[in-house]
Amino acid sequence: MSTRKKNIMKIKNYKFKTKPYAHQIKALELSWDKPYFAYFMEMGTGKSKVLIDNITWLYENKKIDTAIIVAPKGVYMNWKNAELPIHLPDNVEHNIY
């Protein structure tokens, strides 16, 4: 089975909190299990959602136990007040400082 098909199967088994668009699924297919990856996506295309889904999958599969997001204060507040509450599944333990 090809790597792409394996990634699609993993994505289909993942329980999204918010439904992704096709381009977000494609980004996840490319990045899902990579040790490092950069999302070079345009502003407003849902990079934060893709990253939150990727972090959640890695956490749920015990590939990571921590994620640190470093961002300017305005971006930090957006993640705290909007992105995480909207996209991070409720069963994922998290702290925001």
mmCIF file of C-alpha atoms in Angstrom:
data_model
loop_
_atom_site.group_PDB
_atom_site.id
_atom_site.type_symbol
_atom_site.label_atom_id
_atom_site.label_comp_id
_atom_site.label_asym_id
_atom_site.label_seq_id
_atom_site.Cartn_x
_atom_site.Cartn_y
_atom_site.Cartn_z
ATOM 1 C CA MET A 1 0.000 0.000 0.000
ATOM 2 C CA SER A 2 1.358 3.428 -0.907
ATOM 3 C CA THR A 3 2.261 6.001 1.739
ATOM 4 C CA ARG A 4 -0.458 8.328 0.411
ATOM 5 C CA LYS A 5 -3.128 5.624 0.845
ATOM 6 C CA LYS A 6 -1.900 4.892 4.379
ATOM 7 C CA ASN A 7 -2.093 8.594 5.232
ATOM 8 C CA ILE A 8 -5.610 8.847 3.801
ATOM 9 C CA MET A 9 -6.656 5.890 5.964
ATOM 10 C CA LYS A 10 -5.194 7.573 9.054
ATOM 11 C CA ILE A 11 -6.999 10.802 8.234
ATOM 12 C CA LYS A 12 -10.301 8.971 7.741
ATOM 13 C CA ASN A 13 -9.894 7.393 11.198
ATOM 14 C CA TYR A 14 -9.120 10.744 12.864
ATOM 15 C CA LYS A 15 -12.118 12.439 14.510
ATOM 16 C CA PHE A 16 -12.017 16.091 13.447
ATOM 17 C CA LYS A 17 -13.674 18.603 15.758
ATOM 18 C CA THR A 18 -14.339 20.855 12.768
ATOM 19 C CA LYS A 19 -14.689 19.545 9.236
ATOM 20 C CA PRO A 20 -11.635 20.318 7.080
ATOM 21 C CA TYR A 21 -11.704 21.663 3.540
ATOM 22 C CA ALA A 22 -10.118 19.603 0.743
ATOM 23 C CA HIS A 23 -6.896 21.670 0.720
ATOM 24 C CA GLN A 24 -6.542 21.135 4.493
ATOM 25 C CA ILE A 25 -6.907 17.367 4.040
ATOM 26 C CA LYS A 26 -4.209 17.509 1.359
ATOM 27 C CA ALA A 27 -1.889 19.426 3.725
ATOM 28 C CA LEU A 28 -2.483 16.798 6.412
ATOM 29 C CA GLU A 29 -1.796 13.978 3.959
ATOM 30 C CA LEU A 30 1.574 15.564 3.228
ATOM 31 C CA SER A 31 2.540 16.342 6.822
ATOM 32 C CA TRP A 32 0.779 13.762 8.979
ATOM 33 C CA ASP A 33 3.691 11.657 10.193
ATOM 34 C CA LYS A 34 6.725 13.703 9.194
ATOM 35 C CA PRO A 35 9.352 14.514 11.867
ATOM 36 C CA TYR A 36 9.299 18.107 10.596
ATOM 37 C CA PHE A 37 7.178 20.005 8.103
ATOM 38 C CA ALA A 38 6.332 23.609 7.170
ATOM 39 C CA TYR A 39 2.907 24.789 6.008
ATOM 40 C CA PHE A 40 3.579 27.353 3.291
ATOM 41 C CA MET A 41 -0.080 28.267 2.861
ATOM 42 C CA GLU A 42 -1.650 31.623 2.119
ATOM 43 C CA MET A 43 -3.121 33.732 4.893
ATOM 44 C CA GLY A 44 -6.704 32.728 5.664
ATOM 45 C CA THR A 45 -6.449 29.174 4.296
ATOM 46 C CA GLY A 46 -6.618 27.424 7.663
ATOM 47 C CA LYS A 47 -2.996 26.757 8.624
ATOM 48 C CA SER A 48 -3.890 26.933 12.312
ATOM 49 C CA LYS A 49 -6.607 24.298 11.956
ATOM 50 C CA VAL A 50 -4.272 21.990 10.015
ATOM 51 C CA LEU A 51 -1.558 22.406 12.628
ATOM 52 C CA ILE A 52 -3.984 21.780 15.522
ATOM 53 C CA ASP A 53 -5.260 18.623 13.813
ATOM 54 C CA ASN A 54 -1.713 17.447 13.160
ATOM 55 C CA ILE A 55 -0.650 18.128 16.769
ATOM 56 C CA THR A 56 -3.744 16.319 18.059
ATOM 57 C CA TRP A 57 -3.105 13.254 15.888
ATOM 58 C CA LEU A 58 0.544 13.106 16.999
ATOM 59 C CA TYR A 59 -0.502 13.510 20.662
ATOM 60 C CA GLU A 60 -3.242 10.872 20.477
ATOM 61 C CA ASN A 61 -0.805 8.431 18.839
ATOM 62 C CA LYS A 62 1.833 9.104 21.519
ATOM 63 C CA LYS A 63 4.307 10.544 19.031
ATOM 64 C CA ILE A 64 4.506 13.806 21.051
ATOM 65 C CA ASP A 65 3.515 14.822 24.564
ATOM 66 C CA THR A 66 3.944 18.582 24.244
ATOM 67 C CA ALA A 67 3.539 21.308 21.655
ATOM 68 C CA ILE A 68 4.752 24.851 22.123
ATOM 69 C CA ILE A 69 3.340 27.626 19.973
ATOM 70 C CA VAL A 70 5.435 30.802 19.946
ATOM 71 C CA ALA A 71 3.750 33.808 18.401
ATOM 72 C CA PRO A 72 3.284 37.576 18.713
ATOM 73 C CA LYS A 73 0.745 38.629 21.352
ATOM 74 C CA GLY A 74 -2.068 39.315 18.865
ATOM 75 C CA VAL A 75 -1.645 35.891 17.316
ATOM 76 C CA TYR A 76 -1.354 34.273 20.744
ATOM 77 C CA MET A 77 -4.677 35.776 21.821
ATOM 78 C CA ASN A 78 -6.314 34.537 18.611
ATOM 79 C CA TRP A 79 -5.084 30.986 19.300
ATOM 80 C CA LYS A 80 -6.226 31.212 22.932
ATOM 81 C CA ASN A 81 -9.658 32.703 22.255
ATOM 82 C CA ALA A 82 -10.549 31.289 18.844
ATOM 83 C CA GLU A 83 -8.365 28.654 17.186
ATOM 84 C CA LEU A 84 -7.936 26.221 20.082
ATOM 85 C CA PRO A 85 -11.542 26.355 21.358
ATOM 86 C CA ILE A 86 -12.849 25.874 17.802
ATOM 87 C CA HIS A 87 -10.487 23.176 16.487
ATOM 88 C CA LEU A 88 -8.843 21.344 19.431
ATOM 89 C CA PRO A 89 -10.882 18.284 20.448
ATOM 90 C CA ASP A 90 -12.287 18.573 23.964
ATOM 91 C CA ASN A 91 -10.557 15.373 25.134
ATOM 92 C CA VAL A 92 -7.069 16.840 24.549
ATOM 93 C CA GLU A 93 -5.552 18.191 27.748
ATOM 94 C CA HIS A 94 -3.967 21.606 27.246
ATOM 95 C CA ASN A 95 -2.656 24.643 29.094
ATOM 96 C CA ILE A 96 -2.301 28.133 27.735
ATOM 97 C CA TYR A 97 0.204 30.546 29.297
#
